[in-house]
Structures are given as structure tokens and as C-alpha cells.
Short mmCIF file of C-alpha atoms in Angstrom, two decimals:
data_model
loop_
_atom_site.label_atom_id
_atom_site.label_comp_id
_atom_site.label_asym_id
_atom_site.label_seq_id
_atom_site.Cartn_x
_atom_site.Cartn_y
_atom_site.Cartn_z
CA MET A 1 0.22 -0.41 0.05
CA LYS A 2 2.66 2.05 0.50
CA GLU A 3 6.31 3.02 1.95
CA THR A 4 7.13 3.63 5.45
CA LYS A 5 10.75 5.33 6.59
CA ASP A 6 12.38 1.80 6.77
CA GLY A 7 9.80 -0.59 4.69
CA PHE A 8 7.11 -1.04 3.49
CA ILE A 9 3.16 -1.87 3.90
CA TRP A 10 1.03 -4.68 2.35
CA HIS A 11 -2.36 -5.41 2.17
CA ARG A 12 -2.40 -8.83 2.32
CA VAL A 13 -5.62 -10.49 0.88
CA GLU A 14 -5.68 -13.32 0.20
CA ASP A 15 -8.57 -16.05 -2.40
CA THR A 16 -9.31 -19.15 -0.10
CA PHE A 17 -11.38 -20.66 -2.56
CA GLU A 18 -13.26 -22.11 -0.06
CA GLU A 19 -14.84 -18.67 1.64
CA GLY A 20 -13.43 -16.64 -1.61
CA LEU A 21 -10.83 -13.57 -0.86
CA LYS A 22 -9.83 -13.04 3.07
CA ASP A 23 -8.99 -9.30 3.74
CA PHE A 24 -6.42 -9.81 6.33
CA GLY A 25 -5.80 -6.29 6.73
CA LEU A 26 -1.74 -4.90 7.02
CA ILE A 27 0.50 -6.43 7.73
CA GLU A 28 3.62 -3.80 7.77
CA PHE A 29 7.63 -4.70 6.34
CA LYS A 30 11.05 -3.75 7.85
CA ALA A 31 13.31 -3.14 5.10
CA LEU A 32 16.94 -5.39 5.93
CA THR A 33 20.03 -5.15 5.10
CA LEU A 34 22.04 -7.65 2.74
CA GLU A 35 23.54 -9.01 5.98
CA GLU A 36 20.02 -9.78 7.87
CA TYR A 37 18.18 -10.94 4.83
CA ASN A 38 21.58 -13.66 3.92
CA LYS A 39 21.42 -14.05 8.39
CA LYS A 40 18.19 -13.84 9.41
CA VAL A 41 15.63 -15.27 5.80
CA ARG A 42 17.72 -16.45 3.40
CA PRO A 43 18.53 -19.71 5.26
CA TYR A 44 15.13 -21.17 5.45
CA LEU A 45 13.65 -20.51 1.80
CA VAL A 46 12.96 -22.88 -0.28
CA GLY A 47 13.86 -23.72 -4.12
CA PRO A 48 16.39 -21.65 -6.03
CA VAL A 49 17.12 -18.71 -3.96
CA PRO A 50 19.10 -15.34 -5.87
CA GLU A 51 21.80 -14.56 -4.88
CA PHE A 52 22.96 -10.49 -3.96
CA ASN A 53 25.62 -8.49 -4.08
CA SER A 54 24.56 -5.61 -2.46
CA THR A 55 21.26 -4.63 -0.29
CA GLU A 56 19.61 -1.80 -3.40
CA GLU A 57 20.66 -5.45 -5.76
CA LEU A 58 18.43 -7.05 -2.70
CA TYR A 59 15.04 -4.32 -1.64
CA GLU A 60 15.03 -4.46 -6.03
CA PHE A 61 14.47 -7.87 -7.18
CA TYR A 62 11.53 -7.33 -3.46
CA GLN A 63 9.62 -4.11 -5.43
CA ARG A 64 9.80 -6.39 -8.53
CA GLU A 65 8.95 -9.30 -7.78
CA PHE A 66 6.59 -7.82 -5.37
CA GLY A 67 6.33 -4.43 -5.73
CA ARG A 68 3.47 -4.16 -7.13
CA ARG A 69 1.48 -6.82 -5.75
CA GLY A 70 0.71 -5.58 -2.87
CA TYR A 71 -1.25 -8.03 -0.71
CA HIS A 72 0.16 -11.76 -0.29
CA TYR A 73 -1.47 -14.61 -1.03
#
């Protein structure tokens, strides 16, 4: 929905199939540095995980891949 000083806010809406679209409200994400991402997130991802050389590359990837969605499904 919008960027914050140190992250962004998503409006999470899921298609539950049984109930249709379900609104789960707002979720606030804190942007991580590349070092924080590699330590706190990367080890828990499944499948092919892209490598990033800088925090800027990390931000650009997530903005490109998820920034326009504004929701999680």
C-alpha cells in the first residue's frame, strides 16, 4: 500500500477458494540490509534462491517481484 521510513506496508488479501477473497488486514515489513537478509531470511527459503551482491540489489528484486502486488496470496 505504501512505503514507510524503514520498510513498507502490504494489504494482505487471499483467495481462500472456499470463502472467496478474505481480508487479513495490513502487514508492516521492515526493510533488511543484505547482511540481515542473509542471516535471518535466506536460510529458510525453499527452492532456488537468488544471490544478491548489495542491499540495493536485494531491494530492487523485491520491489520488482512483489511491490506492485500490494497484497499477499
